[in-house]
Structures are given as C-alpha cells and as structure tokens.
Amino acid sequence: MREYPATYQDKRGTEEIIIKSDGSDMYFTLRGIDFEGTDFEMLTAEEIDDSKFDYEMFADGSGDVTNFKLTITIPTQFYNSLSNQIFTENLVAHIEVGETTTIDGLDSELTSLLLTTSFGEFKVEKKLEWMEDALIALQDQLPPNIYLKTCLSCKYSNYHPVGNGMFGGLCCFKNYKAELRQMNDKHDLMNLWTEESVKNESLFFVQETFDCPEHRLPTEDDWYYKSWTKLIAKNKEIELVENTLFYKEINTLLRNQFSAIKQTIHHRYEQVLKERQFYHALPIICRFEYATWGGNRQWRLELDFDEYQWSNETVKPHFLNALVYLSIGKELIYFKYQLCSSFNDELLPMEEEKIEIQKLNDTDFVTEKIEEVQQFLDCLPKRFIKEIEEIDFDDLEFLEEMEELYQVINLHKLNDTKEFHARTQLFLLDAIALMSMHIKDYEKIILEYARKMYTKEIPFCMNTLKSFRIIIAKKRLSEVNNKEERVHVLNAMNGFLTPFEEYNENDKIERPYELEYKIDYLVQAGLEWKQLIPLLKEHFPEI
C-alpha cells in the first residue's frame, strides 16, 4: 500500500490527508469518515453526513463526495535510456470535482500537473478531462532519453474501447502476455476482456501513475488501445531470448508451479503464524518476469517484507525467496535458481551458469534444463516452509504505526507559514533521532534549538540542521564494524544528507513527502523508530 500526501479543500475548510493506494483503489479518512474509490469523482463515503461533505447521492442511499479541490503528490517512476537507470520524482496533480469544474459536461477535471526534477521543472497547465492526456503532455516535454515508467506507458495496459473515467480506468493485461503478442485490433482485445477474466482478477484496473516490476515500455511491434506514443527501440538480445524455446518453457513452468506451490504451503504457513502469535500482514507473493534492470529477468516466490523495518543487526532488508534468475548478455545468458533467506546464512548463493543463446532452442538441452529446475521446484514446498519456521518473528518490526508518527509531528495546522513548518518538521525529527540514540552532549542544545524554532524565537538555520544530520551519520557509522555493513549505512545516509546540495536557505520547502522519506532513511540506517513517538510526546507535549 502506497501513501500519497494530499490537500483537500471544500467550502468547509482545507485539510491535509494521506491517500493510500494499492494501485487500483484509493483509501483515506477525512473528518471521521472513511472513503474508498477508483477515481477522484468516485470516492464513496462509508457513511453520509451532510454537515461534513457534499455528496452525489445514489438510489441505494450511498454517495460519492463532490464539490472539492484536491492537490496530491504522487512519487512517480521514470527511466533514463542513456544511463539505463530507473528513478523516482514527485508529480503534483491539481484536481477539481463538482460545481467548480469548467469543462462542459464533466463532473471532474485535472487542472494542472507539476513535475520537479534534478534536470528541470515541467508543467501541464491546460485543464484536461483525462489523466492519460495530462501525462502524455508531460512526457512530450521531457528530454528524449527520459521515459515515464508507469502503468500508462506499459505495453501490457489498455483502455476499454467503450471509454473510461479521468483516473484509474486503465486495465492491466500482464497475465496475458502471450495473447498480447498476437493482438492486432480492438476485436482481439474484447475477446480477452471477458466478464470471467475480470471476475477471477486475471484482468484488473490500475492507476495511470502506478508501476510494477513487470513494466515494459512498448516498441513499434506492440499493439495497444490507448493514446500513448513514446516508444523505445527494441533490444535485439532481449527479444531474441524471449522468443527462444528455453525462455518460453521456463516462463510457463514457473508461472504454473510458483502459483501452485503458494497454494500448497498456504495452510501450513497460516498455522506457523498462528503458533508464533504473529498477526501483522506478511503475505506470500509471486513475481513473474520481474526486471530490476535492463536484461535481467527474475521469477520469485517470496515473503513480502516491504512493510517491515530492516534488520537492526545487519542494517539489511529481510528476505525469504525462491528465485529463478536470468540475465541477458551478448551472445549468452547467465542463469541460476536458488532459495535465499536473510535468516539462514547457510543458504549460500548459487553461481550463475553461462549458457550460449544459440543453445536455447536446442530441444535436448532445454528438456534437460527444465527437468533440472523441476527437481528444484519439487523440493521447494518443504524447504520454503522449513525456512519460514526458522524466522524469529519477534524481531520483525511492522511499520504500520509509522502513520501515527507522521501525524504526531505534523505541525502544519499549528503555524501559518508553510515553509517554516516543513523545515521545522525536519529539524524536530533530527532532534528526536539524536535523543533516541542518547547522544547526551547534544541533547540540551538540540532541545533548545528545536523549541526556539518551534516558537519562532530564532529563524530556521539550514546549516545547523545539516550539522545535526552529520552527527547522526557519524554516530551510526561508529557503531558498524565490517565493511559490508558500512556500505549499507552509507547508502542509507546518502539520501539523508544529499538534499542539502540541492537547495539553499532561501529555497522554499513545500514538499510534505520530504518528511516521509526522512523517516525512511532513519529506519534504513537502523534507528529505533518506535522510540520517536514517546520522545516527541515527552519533549513537545504541545504538538
């Protein structure tokens, strides 16, 4: 579940909210009422209260909230074809729903998009009916080597020929990749787009700004039903490998077997969680043709630790996965399969096998290699469960309460200066982080500075904040013994310190997501975030 900071405004006032998204649906709570919906004009209220909102009412007594303006910040992925790097920038969308819209016949409109990057600022200020058109207009402004890397730009997504709403009406066909290769027109599309395929969720709706590891940019050979026109040149090696007998056989095998193994071990896995009295979300998931970069392809059966703090002992992420890996090089591929776990050092990594691409269509070789992988899969259910049973669940820190931390230190309602708020939020978190590590020499100074800035007795000082962050980094590094762990800490601290190279003291910080990234860096660096909430409440009871 991703979280997007947003500002909601209507005739009753303006409020800051967090919109959660699973890629298909949005969720948020405002004025004590829960909302859920797929589009901004289809946010349905859990209950109706005319004193708090205006509603578009329906015959069954339910209603969608209307007559409001929304500014939402969405971290959005991009791809640089020159450096072969994926990066994330923040996209700010301004949306109006209800009586203030100006486009005839519409109940909602997208009034503007703003993308701020290290290589420039890009705006779409024309009022538009669809997010698709706005993102295409934005893509047209970007440098030729920069590609939007979201569901809209993916070759596996299509709109319905009958039409769609402003947002969230894109359908994902990644479970029909073979069929898409044979698709030529919208009649072929409709043959796939059946009631049954939607009901069993092999087809599902996605948001234009979302992304997933199976994303592929379209080439001139791909057919799809949408207005996207930014194509990428075909990688001949990748295309050659994906059309081989070996790739097709291994892909079919793993898609079938991983899904079946997940079902096989599900009951025992639920028993283990119950026995350990572990009640947080920790799903088993499958990833197919997952690409972390360029010509890399992975198939995974794994525990999803995305909502958990990294190991405090190793400063590394938790993981448990069965991995089949294929990397495409010039005239050969690198191939391996293995079970990996951060909880078991005895599971040594398997060396990659070099295989010439010309052998990937050799029937005897492919048969032998598939049988070899099948043997690995046959043993996998018992091995996977065994590794699950070795997990010390008491050491896993679920980050569900992170939202409470954001709320506790959200000062924007207590002061009239947005810039002052953003800067003070960052400073306060630095102060509490230092206190949580018991750096006593600085504790009194920190509290004094934090209180004076909070009460505006002194102006905000960016240099002071930077020096405090460096103290945190040095303190953390002093606790790390081996080189490998120091690299992980330095990587975490890199984002923790580098923002100061990007803006000076006269710059305005109007980015609420800064705070969330800041907390994430603290977590990655191994700090005990659970200590932050009580310390904040103790030292700043007025917040």
Coordinates of C-alpha atoms in Angstrom, one line a residue:
M1 CA 0.0 0.0 0.0
R2 CA 1.5 3.3 -1.0
E3 CA 0.8 6.6 0.6
Y4 CA 0.4 10.0 -1.1
P5 CA 0.2 13.3 0.8
A6 CA -2.7 15.5 -0.3
T7 CA -4.5 18.7 0.4
Y8 CA -8.3 18.6 0.4
Q9 CA -10.3 21.8 0.1
D10 CA -14.1 22.5 0.1
K11 CA -16.4 25.2 1.4
R12 CA -16.0 23.8 4.9
G13 CA -12.2 24.2 5.0
T14 CA -8.8 22.9 4.0
E15 CA -7.2 19.8 5.4
E16 CA -4.1 17.7 4.9
I17 CA -4.7 14.0 4.3
I18 CA -2.9 10.8 3.4
I19 CA -4.4 8.9 0.4
K20 CA -3.4 5.2 0.4
S21 CA -3.3 3.3 -2.9
D22 CA -2.9 -0.3 -3.8
G23 CA -2.7 0.5 -7.5
S24 CA -6.4 0.0 -8.2
D25 CA -8.3 1.6 -5.3
M26 CA -7.7 4.7 -3.2
Y27 CA -8.5 5.0 0.6
F28 CA -8.5 7.9 3.0
T29 CA -10.2 9.1 6.2
L30 CA -11.3 12.7 6.5
R31 CA -13.4 14.3 9.2
G32 CA -14.0 11.0 10.8
I33 CA -15.4 9.4 7.6
D34 CA -13.7 6.7 5.5
F35 CA -13.7 7.0 1.7
E36 CA -12.8 4.4 -1.0
G37 CA -12.8 4.6 -4.7
T38 CA -11.1 4.1 -8.1
D39 CA -11.4 7.6 -9.5
F40 CA -11.4 11.0 -7.9
E41 CA -15.1 11.6 -8.8
M42 CA -16.0 8.1 -7.5
L43 CA -14.8 8.3 -3.8
T44 CA -17.6 6.6 -1.9
A45 CA -18.3 7.5 1.7
E46 CA -18.7 4.8 4.3
E47 CA -21.4 7.0 5.9
I48 CA -23.4 10.1 4.8
D49 CA -23.0 13.2 6.9
D50 CA -24.3 16.4 5.1
S51 CA -22.7 18.6 7.7
K52 CA -19.2 17.5 6.7
F53 CA -19.4 17.0 2.9
D54 CA -21.4 17.4 -0.3
Y55 CA -22.4 14.2 -1.9
E56 CA -23.5 12.8 -5.3
M57 CA -26.3 10.5 -4.0
F58 CA -27.4 7.2 -5.4
A59 CA -30.7 5.2 -5.2
D60 CA -29.3 2.8 -2.7
G61 CA -28.5 5.6 -0.2
S62 CA -24.8 5.6 -0.8
G63 CA -22.9 8.7 -2.1
D64 CA -19.7 9.9 -3.6
V65 CA -18.1 13.1 -2.2
T66 CA -18.3 16.1 -4.5
N67 CA -17.6 19.8 -4.8
F68 CA -14.0 19.8 -3.7
K69 CA -10.4 20.5 -4.9
L70 CA -7.5 18.2 -4.3
T71 CA -3.8 18.6 -4.6
I72 CA -2.0 15.3 -4.5
T73 CA 1.7 14.4 -4.6
I74 CA 2.5 11.1 -6.3
P75 CA 6.0 9.6 -6.4
T76 CA 6.3 8.5 -10.0
Q77 CA 8.9 6.3 -11.7
F78 CA 10.9 7.3 -14.8
Y79 CA 13.5 5.5 -16.9
N80 CA 16.7 7.0 -18.4
S81 CA 17.6 5.1 -21.5
L82 CA 21.1 6.5 -21.7
S83 CA 22.2 5.5 -18.2
N84 CA 19.8 2.5 -18.0
Q85 CA 18.6 3.8 -14.6
I86 CA 15.2 3.9 -13.0
F87 CA 14.5 6.9 -10.8
T88 CA 11.6 8.4 -8.9
E89 CA 10.4 12.0 -9.0
N90 CA 7.3 13.7 -7.4
L91 CA 4.3 14.5 -9.6
V92 CA 1.9 17.1 -8.2
A93 CA -1.7 16.9 -9.6
H94 CA -4.4 19.5 -9.0
I95 CA -7.9 18.1 -9.4
E96 CA -11.4 19.6 -9.1
V97 CA -14.6 17.7 -8.7
G98 CA -18.2 19.0 -8.8
E99 CA -19.6 22.5 -9.2
T100 CA -16.3 24.3 -9.8
T101 CA -15.4 22.4 -13.0
T102 CA -15.3 24.4 -16.2
I103 CA -15.2 21.8 -18.9
D104 CA -18.8 21.4 -20.2
G105 CA -20.5 18.2 -19.3
L106 CA -17.8 17.0 -16.8
D107 CA -18.1 16.4 -13.1
S108 CA -14.3 16.4 -12.7
E109 CA -11.2 17.8 -14.3
L110 CA -7.5 17.8 -13.9
T111 CA -6.4 21.5 -13.7
S112 CA -2.6 21.1 -13.7
L113 CA 0.4 18.8 -13.3
L114 CA 3.8 19.8 -12.0
L115 CA 6.9 17.6 -12.2
T116 CA 10.0 18.9 -10.4
T117 CA 13.2 17.0 -11.2
S118 CA 17.0 17.5 -11.0
F119 CA 17.0 18.4 -14.7
G120 CA 14.2 20.9 -14.7
E121 CA 10.6 21.7 -13.9
F122 CA 7.8 20.6 -16.2
K123 CA 4.2 21.8 -16.1
V124 CA 0.9 20.9 -17.8
E125 CA -1.4 23.9 -17.1
K126 CA -4.2 23.2 -19.5
K127 CA -7.4 21.8 -18.0
L128 CA -7.9 18.2 -19.1
E129 CA -10.6 15.5 -18.9
W130 CA -8.2 12.5 -18.5
M131 CA -5.0 11.8 -16.6
E132 CA -3.9 10.0 -19.8
D133 CA -3.8 13.2 -21.8
A134 CA -2.1 15.1 -19.0
L135 CA 0.7 12.5 -18.6
I136 CA 1.2 12.4 -22.4
A137 CA 1.5 16.2 -22.5
L138 CA 4.1 15.9 -19.7
Q139 CA 6.0 13.2 -21.5
D140 CA 6.2 15.4 -24.6
Q141 CA 8.2 18.0 -22.6
L142 CA 10.8 15.6 -21.2
P143 CA 14.2 15.0 -22.7
P144 CA 14.2 12.3 -25.4
N145 CA 16.0 9.8 -23.2
I146 CA 13.6 10.1 -20.3
Y147 CA 10.5 7.8 -20.3
L148 CA 7.6 7.8 -17.9
K149 CA 7.7 4.3 -16.3
T150 CA 4.2 3.7 -15.1
C151 CA 1.1 1.7 -16.0
L152 CA 0.1 4.2 -18.7
S153 CA 3.4 3.7 -20.5
C154 CA 3.4 -0.1 -20.2
K155 CA 2.8 -2.2 -23.2
Y156 CA 0.6 -4.6 -21.1
S157 CA -2.1 -2.0 -20.4
N158 CA -5.2 -1.0 -22.4
Y159 CA -8.3 1.2 -22.0
H160 CA -11.7 -0.2 -22.8
P161 CA -13.0 0.8 -26.3
V162 CA -16.3 1.9 -24.7
G163 CA -14.5 4.6 -22.7
N164 CA -13.0 5.4 -19.3
G165 CA -13.0 7.9 -16.5
M166 CA -10.4 10.5 -15.6
F167 CA -8.3 8.2 -13.5
G168 CA -7.9 4.5 -12.7
G169 CA -9.7 3.2 -15.7
L170 CA -6.7 1.5 -17.3
C171 CA -6.7 -2.3 -17.4
C172 CA -3.6 -4.5 -16.8
F173 CA -3.1 -7.4 -19.2
K174 CA 0.2 -8.6 -17.8
N175 CA -1.3 -12.1 -17.2
Y176 CA -2.0 -12.3 -20.9
K177 CA 1.5 -11.6 -22.4
A178 CA 1.4 -14.4 -24.9
E179 CA -2.1 -13.4 -26.1
L180 CA -1.0 -9.7 -26.4
R181 CA 1.7 -10.7 -28.9
Q182 CA -1.0 -12.0 -31.2
M183 CA -3.3 -9.0 -30.8
N184 CA -4.0 -6.8 -33.8
D185 CA -7.1 -4.8 -33.1
K186 CA -9.8 -3.9 -30.6
H187 CA -11.8 -7.0 -31.5
D188 CA -8.9 -9.2 -30.3
L189 CA -8.8 -7.0 -27.2
M190 CA -12.5 -7.6 -26.5
N191 CA -12.1 -11.4 -26.9
L192 CA -9.7 -11.3 -23.9
W193 CA -11.7 -8.7 -21.9
T194 CA -14.4 -11.0 -20.7
E195 CA -16.6 -11.0 -17.6
E196 CA -14.9 -14.1 -16.3
S197 CA -11.3 -12.7 -16.7
V198 CA -12.3 -9.6 -14.6
K199 CA -14.2 -11.7 -12.1
N200 CA -11.2 -14.0 -11.4
E201 CA -8.9 -10.9 -11.4
S202 CA -6.6 -12.1 -14.2
L203 CA -7.6 -8.7 -15.6
F204 CA -7.8 -5.8 -13.2
F205 CA -7.9 -2.0 -13.3
V206 CA -4.8 0.1 -12.4
Q207 CA -4.0 3.8 -11.9
E208 CA -2.1 5.5 -14.7
T209 CA 0.6 6.7 -12.3
F210 CA 1.2 3.3 -10.6
D211 CA 4.0 0.9 -11.5
C212 CA 5.1 -2.7 -11.0
P213 CA 8.2 -4.8 -11.7
E214 CA 6.7 -6.3 -14.8
H215 CA 6.5 -3.0 -16.6
R216 CA 7.8 -2.9 -20.2
L217 CA 8.0 0.1 -22.5
P218 CA 6.3 -0.5 -25.8
T219 CA 8.1 -0.9 -29.1
E220 CA 6.9 -0.5 -32.7
D221 CA 5.8 -4.1 -32.7
D222 CA 3.3 -3.7 -29.8
W223 CA -0.4 -3.1 -30.3
Y224 CA -2.5 -1.5 -27.5
Y225 CA -5.6 0.6 -27.1
K226 CA -4.6 4.0 -25.7
S227 CA -3.1 7.2 -27.0
W228 CA 0.5 6.6 -25.7
T229 CA 3.1 7.2 -28.5
K230 CA 6.5 7.3 -26.8
L231 CA 8.2 4.1 -28.0
I232 CA 11.5 2.6 -27.1
A233 CA 13.9 0.9 -29.5
K234 CA 13.9 -2.9 -29.4
N235 CA 16.7 -4.6 -27.6
K236 CA 17.6 -7.3 -30.0
E237 CA 19.3 -9.6 -27.5
I238 CA 16.2 -9.5 -25.1
E239 CA 13.8 -10.0 -28.0
L240 CA 15.9 -12.9 -29.2
V241 CA 16.0 -14.7 -25.8
E242 CA 12.3 -14.1 -25.1
N243 CA 11.4 -15.9 -28.3
T244 CA 13.5 -19.0 -27.6
L245 CA 12.1 -22.4 -26.6
F246 CA 14.0 -22.2 -23.3
Y247 CA 12.6 -18.9 -22.2
K248 CA 9.0 -19.8 -23.2
E249 CA 9.3 -23.2 -21.4
I250 CA 10.8 -21.8 -18.2
N251 CA 8.3 -18.9 -18.1
T252 CA 5.3 -21.3 -18.5
L253 CA 6.7 -23.7 -15.9
L254 CA 7.4 -21.1 -13.2
R255 CA 4.1 -19.3 -13.7
N256 CA 2.2 -22.5 -13.1
Q257 CA 4.5 -24.0 -10.4
F258 CA 5.0 -21.0 -8.2
S259 CA 1.3 -20.3 -8.1
A260 CA 0.6 -24.0 -7.2
I261 CA 3.4 -24.0 -4.6
K262 CA 1.9 -20.9 -3.0
Q263 CA -1.4 -22.7 -2.6
T264 CA 0.2 -25.8 -1.3
I265 CA 2.1 -24.1 1.5
H266 CA -0.6 -21.6 2.4
H267 CA -2.3 -23.7 5.1
R268 CA 0.9 -24.6 6.9
Y269 CA 2.1 -21.0 6.7
E270 CA -1.0 -19.8 8.4
Q271 CA -0.5 -22.4 11.1
V272 CA 3.0 -21.1 11.7
L273 CA 1.9 -17.5 12.0
K274 CA -0.8 -18.6 14.5
E275 CA 1.6 -20.7 16.5
R276 CA 4.0 -17.7 16.7
Q277 CA 1.1 -15.4 17.5
F278 CA 2.2 -13.1 14.7
Y279 CA -0.8 -11.1 13.4
H280 CA 0.7 -8.5 11.1
A281 CA 0.5 -8.7 7.3
L282 CA 3.2 -10.8 5.8
P283 CA 1.9 -12.3 2.5
I284 CA 3.5 -14.8 0.3
I285 CA 3.6 -13.4 -3.2
C286 CA 4.7 -14.4 -6.7
R287 CA 6.6 -12.2 -9.2
F288 CA 6.9 -13.3 -12.8
E289 CA 9.4 -11.9 -15.4
Y290 CA 10.4 -9.3 -12.8
A291 CA 13.0 -6.9 -14.1
T292 CA 15.3 -5.0 -11.7
W293 CA 17.3 -3.5 -14.6
G294 CA 17.8 -3.9 -18.4
G295 CA 18.2 -7.5 -19.5
N296 CA 17.6 -9.0 -16.0
R297 CA 14.6 -11.3 -15.6
Q298 CA 13.5 -13.0 -12.4
W299 CA 10.7 -15.3 -11.2
R300 CA 10.1 -15.2 -7.5
L301 CA 8.1 -16.9 -4.8
E302 CA 8.7 -14.8 -1.7
L303 CA 7.6 -13.3 1.6
D304 CA 6.7 -9.7 1.2
F305 CA 8.7 -7.7 3.8
D306 CA 8.0 -4.3 2.3
E307 CA 6.2 -3.1 5.4
Y308 CA 8.9 -4.1 7.8
Q309 CA 12.0 -2.3 9.2
W310 CA 15.4 -3.6 8.0
S311 CA 17.4 -5.7 10.4
N312 CA 18.8 -3.7 13.2
E313 CA 21.7 -6.2 13.5
T314 CA 22.8 -6.2 9.8
V315 CA 21.3 -3.0 8.5
K316 CA 20.0 -5.1 5.6
P317 CA 16.4 -5.9 4.4
H318 CA 14.7 -9.1 5.5
F319 CA 14.1 -11.6 2.7
L320 CA 13.0 -15.1 2.0
N321 CA 12.5 -16.1 -1.6
A322 CA 12.8 -18.8 -4.2
L323 CA 14.5 -17.2 -7.1
V324 CA 15.0 -18.2 -10.7
Y325 CA 17.3 -15.6 -12.4
L326 CA 18.2 -14.9 -16.0
S327 CA 20.5 -12.1 -17.2
I328 CA 20.9 -11.5 -20.9
G329 CA 24.3 -10.6 -22.2
K330 CA 25.8 -10.5 -25.7
E331 CA 25.5 -14.0 -27.2
L332 CA 24.9 -15.7 -23.9
I333 CA 22.7 -15.6 -20.8
Y334 CA 23.6 -16.1 -17.1
F335 CA 21.2 -18.4 -15.3
K336 CA 20.7 -19.7 -11.8
Y337 CA 18.0 -20.8 -9.4
Q338 CA 18.1 -20.9 -5.6
L339 CA 16.4 -20.5 -2.2
C340 CA 17.6 -17.4 -0.4
S341 CA 17.0 -16.2 3.2
S342 CA 18.3 -13.4 5.3
F343 CA 17.6 -15.6 8.3
N344 CA 19.8 -18.5 7.2
D345 CA 23.5 -17.9 6.4
E346 CA 23.9 -21.5 5.4
L347 CA 21.9 -21.0 2.2
L348 CA 24.9 -20.0 0.1
P349 CA 24.3 -18.2 -3.2
M350 CA 24.5 -20.3 -6.3
E351 CA 26.9 -19.4 -9.1
E352 CA 25.5 -18.3 -12.4
E353 CA 25.7 -20.7 -15.3
K354 CA 26.8 -19.2 -18.6
I355 CA 24.6 -20.5 -21.5
E356 CA 25.1 -19.6 -25.1
I357 CA 22.0 -18.1 -26.6
Q358 CA 22.2 -20.5 -29.6
K359 CA 21.6 -23.4 -27.2
L360 CA 18.3 -22.0 -26.0
N361 CA 16.4 -23.6 -28.9
D362 CA 18.1 -27.0 -28.6
T363 CA 15.3 -29.3 -27.7
D364 CA 17.6 -31.8 -25.8
F365 CA 19.3 -29.1 -23.8
V366 CA 16.0 -27.3 -23.0
T367 CA 14.4 -30.6 -21.8
E368 CA 17.4 -31.4 -19.6
K369 CA 17.4 -27.9 -18.1
I370 CA 13.7 -27.8 -17.4
E371 CA 13.9 -31.2 -15.7
E372 CA 16.7 -29.8 -13.5
V373 CA 14.6 -26.8 -12.5
Q374 CA 11.6 -29.1 -11.9
Q375 CA 13.6 -31.0 -9.4
F376 CA 14.3 -27.8 -7.5
L377 CA 10.6 -26.9 -7.6
D378 CA 9.6 -30.4 -6.4
C379 CA 11.6 -29.9 -3.2
L380 CA 10.6 -26.3 -2.7
P381 CA 7.4 -26.5 -0.6
K382 CA 9.1 -28.4 2.3
R383 CA 12.2 -26.3 2.0
F384 CA 10.3 -23.0 2.0
I385 CA 8.2 -23.9 5.0
K386 CA 11.3 -25.0 6.8
E387 CA 12.9 -21.6 6.3
I388 CA 9.7 -19.9 7.4
E389 CA 9.8 -21.9 10.7
E390 CA 13.4 -20.6 11.3
I391 CA 12.3 -17.0 11.3
D392 CA 12.4 -15.2 14.6
F393 CA 9.1 -13.3 14.2
D394 CA 9.7 -11.4 17.5
D395 CA 12.5 -9.5 15.8
L396 CA 10.3 -8.3 12.9
E397 CA 9.2 -4.7 13.3
F398 CA 6.0 -4.0 11.3
L399 CA 5.8 -0.3 10.3
E400 CA 2.0 0.1 10.5
E401 CA 2.4 2.6 13.3
M402 CA 4.6 4.8 11.1
E403 CA 1.4 6.7 10.1
E404 CA 1.0 7.7 13.8
L405 CA 4.5 9.1 13.7
Y406 CA 3.7 11.2 10.7
Q407 CA 0.6 12.5 12.4
V408 CA 2.3 13.3 15.7
I409 CA 4.9 15.5 14.1
N410 CA 2.6 17.1 11.5
L411 CA 2.9 20.8 12.6
H412 CA 1.2 22.4 9.6
K413 CA -2.1 23.1 11.5
L414 CA -0.3 25.0 14.3
N415 CA 1.5 27.6 12.3
D416 CA 0.7 29.9 9.4
T417 CA 4.0 29.6 7.5
K418 CA 4.2 26.5 5.3
E419 CA 7.9 26.9 4.7
F420 CA 8.6 27.3 8.4
H421 CA 6.5 24.1 9.1
A422 CA 8.4 21.9 6.6
R423 CA 11.8 23.0 7.8
T424 CA 10.8 22.6 11.5
Q425 CA 9.4 19.2 10.9
L426 CA 12.7 18.0 9.5
F427 CA 14.6 19.6 12.4
L428 CA 12.4 18.1 15.0
L429 CA 12.8 14.6 13.6
D430 CA 16.6 15.1 13.6
A431 CA 16.4 16.2 17.2
I432 CA 14.4 13.2 18.3
A433 CA 16.6 10.8 16.4
L434 CA 19.7 12.1 18.2
M435 CA 17.9 11.9 21.6
S436 CA 16.8 8.3 20.8
M437 CA 20.5 7.4 20.4
H438 CA 21.2 9.1 23.7
I439 CA 23.9 11.5 22.4
K440 CA 23.8 13.4 25.7
D441 CA 26.4 16.0 24.8
Y442 CA 24.0 17.4 22.2
E443 CA 20.6 16.8 23.8
K444 CA 20.3 20.1 25.6
I445 CA 21.4 22.1 22.6
I446 CA 19.0 20.2 20.3
L447 CA 16.0 20.7 22.6
E448 CA 16.9 24.4 22.9
Y449 CA 17.1 24.9 19.2
A450 CA 14.0 22.9 18.5
R451 CA 11.9 24.8 21.0
K452 CA 13.1 28.2 19.8
M453 CA 12.5 27.4 16.2
Y454 CA 9.1 25.9 17.0
T455 CA 8.1 29.1 18.9
K456 CA 9.8 31.3 16.2
E457 CA 12.2 32.8 18.8
I458 CA 15.0 32.2 16.3
P459 CA 14.9 31.7 12.5
F460 CA 15.4 28.3 10.9
C461 CA 19.1 27.6 10.3
M462 CA 19.8 25.1 7.5
N463 CA 23.5 24.8 8.4
T464 CA 22.6 23.8 12.0
L465 CA 20.2 21.1 10.7
K466 CA 22.9 19.8 8.3
S467 CA 25.5 19.6 11.1
F468 CA 23.0 17.6 13.3
R469 CA 22.4 15.2 10.4
I470 CA 26.1 14.6 10.0
I471 CA 26.3 13.9 13.7
I472 CA 23.6 11.2 13.3
A473 CA 25.5 9.7 10.3
K474 CA 28.9 9.6 12.1
K475 CA 27.3 8.2 15.3
R476 CA 25.6 5.4 13.3
L477 CA 28.8 4.6 11.3
S478 CA 30.8 4.4 14.5
E479 CA 28.6 1.5 15.6
V480 CA 29.2 -0.5 12.4
N481 CA 32.2 -2.9 12.4
N482 CA 32.5 -4.6 9.0
K483 CA 32.9 -3.0 5.5
E484 CA 29.8 -4.5 4.0
E485 CA 27.6 -3.1 6.7
R486 CA 29.2 0.3 6.4
V487 CA 28.3 0.4 2.7
H488 CA 24.7 -0.2 3.6
V489 CA 24.7 2.5 6.2
L490 CA 26.4 4.9 3.8
N491 CA 23.8 4.2 1.1
A492 CA 21.1 4.9 3.6
M493 CA 22.7 8.1 4.8
N494 CA 23.5 9.2 1.2
G495 CA 19.9 10.3 0.7
F496 CA 19.8 11.5 4.3
L497 CA 22.4 14.2 3.6
T498 CA 22.4 15.0 -0.1
P499 CA 19.2 17.1 -0.2
F500 CA 21.4 20.0 1.2
E501 CA 23.3 20.1 -2.1
E502 CA 20.1 20.8 -3.9
Y503 CA 18.7 23.9 -2.2
N504 CA 19.9 26.8 -0.1
E505 CA 18.5 28.7 2.8
N506 CA 16.3 30.9 0.5
D507 CA 14.6 27.9 -1.1
K508 CA 11.1 27.0 -0.1
I509 CA 10.5 23.5 1.1
E510 CA 6.9 22.8 0.1
R511 CA 7.2 19.1 -0.2
P512 CA 5.4 17.1 2.5
Y513 CA 6.9 13.9 1.2
E514 CA 10.3 15.1 2.4
L515 CA 9.3 14.1 5.9
E516 CA 8.3 10.5 5.0
Y517 CA 11.5 10.0 3.1
K518 CA 13.4 11.3 6.0
I519 CA 11.8 8.8 8.4
D520 CA 12.5 6.0 5.8
Y521 CA 16.2 6.9 5.8
L522 CA 16.3 6.8 9.6
V523 CA 14.7 3.4 9.5
Q524 CA 17.2 2.1 6.9
A525 CA 20.1 3.4 9.0
G526 CA 18.9 1.2 11.8
L527 CA 17.4 3.7 14.2
E528 CA 14.7 2.5 16.6
W529 CA 11.7 4.5 15.2
K530 CA 9.4 3.2 18.0
Q531 CA 11.3 5.5 20.4
L532 CA 10.5 8.6 18.4
I533 CA 6.8 8.8 19.3
P534 CA 7.1 8.8 23.1
L535 CA 10.1 11.1 22.9
L536 CA 8.2 13.6 20.8
K537 CA 5.2 13.5 23.2
E538 CA 7.5 13.9 26.2
H539 CA 9.6 16.8 25.0
F540 CA 6.9 18.5 22.8
P541 CA 3.6 17.9 24.6
E542 CA 2.1 20.9 22.9
I543 CA 2.3 19.3 19.4

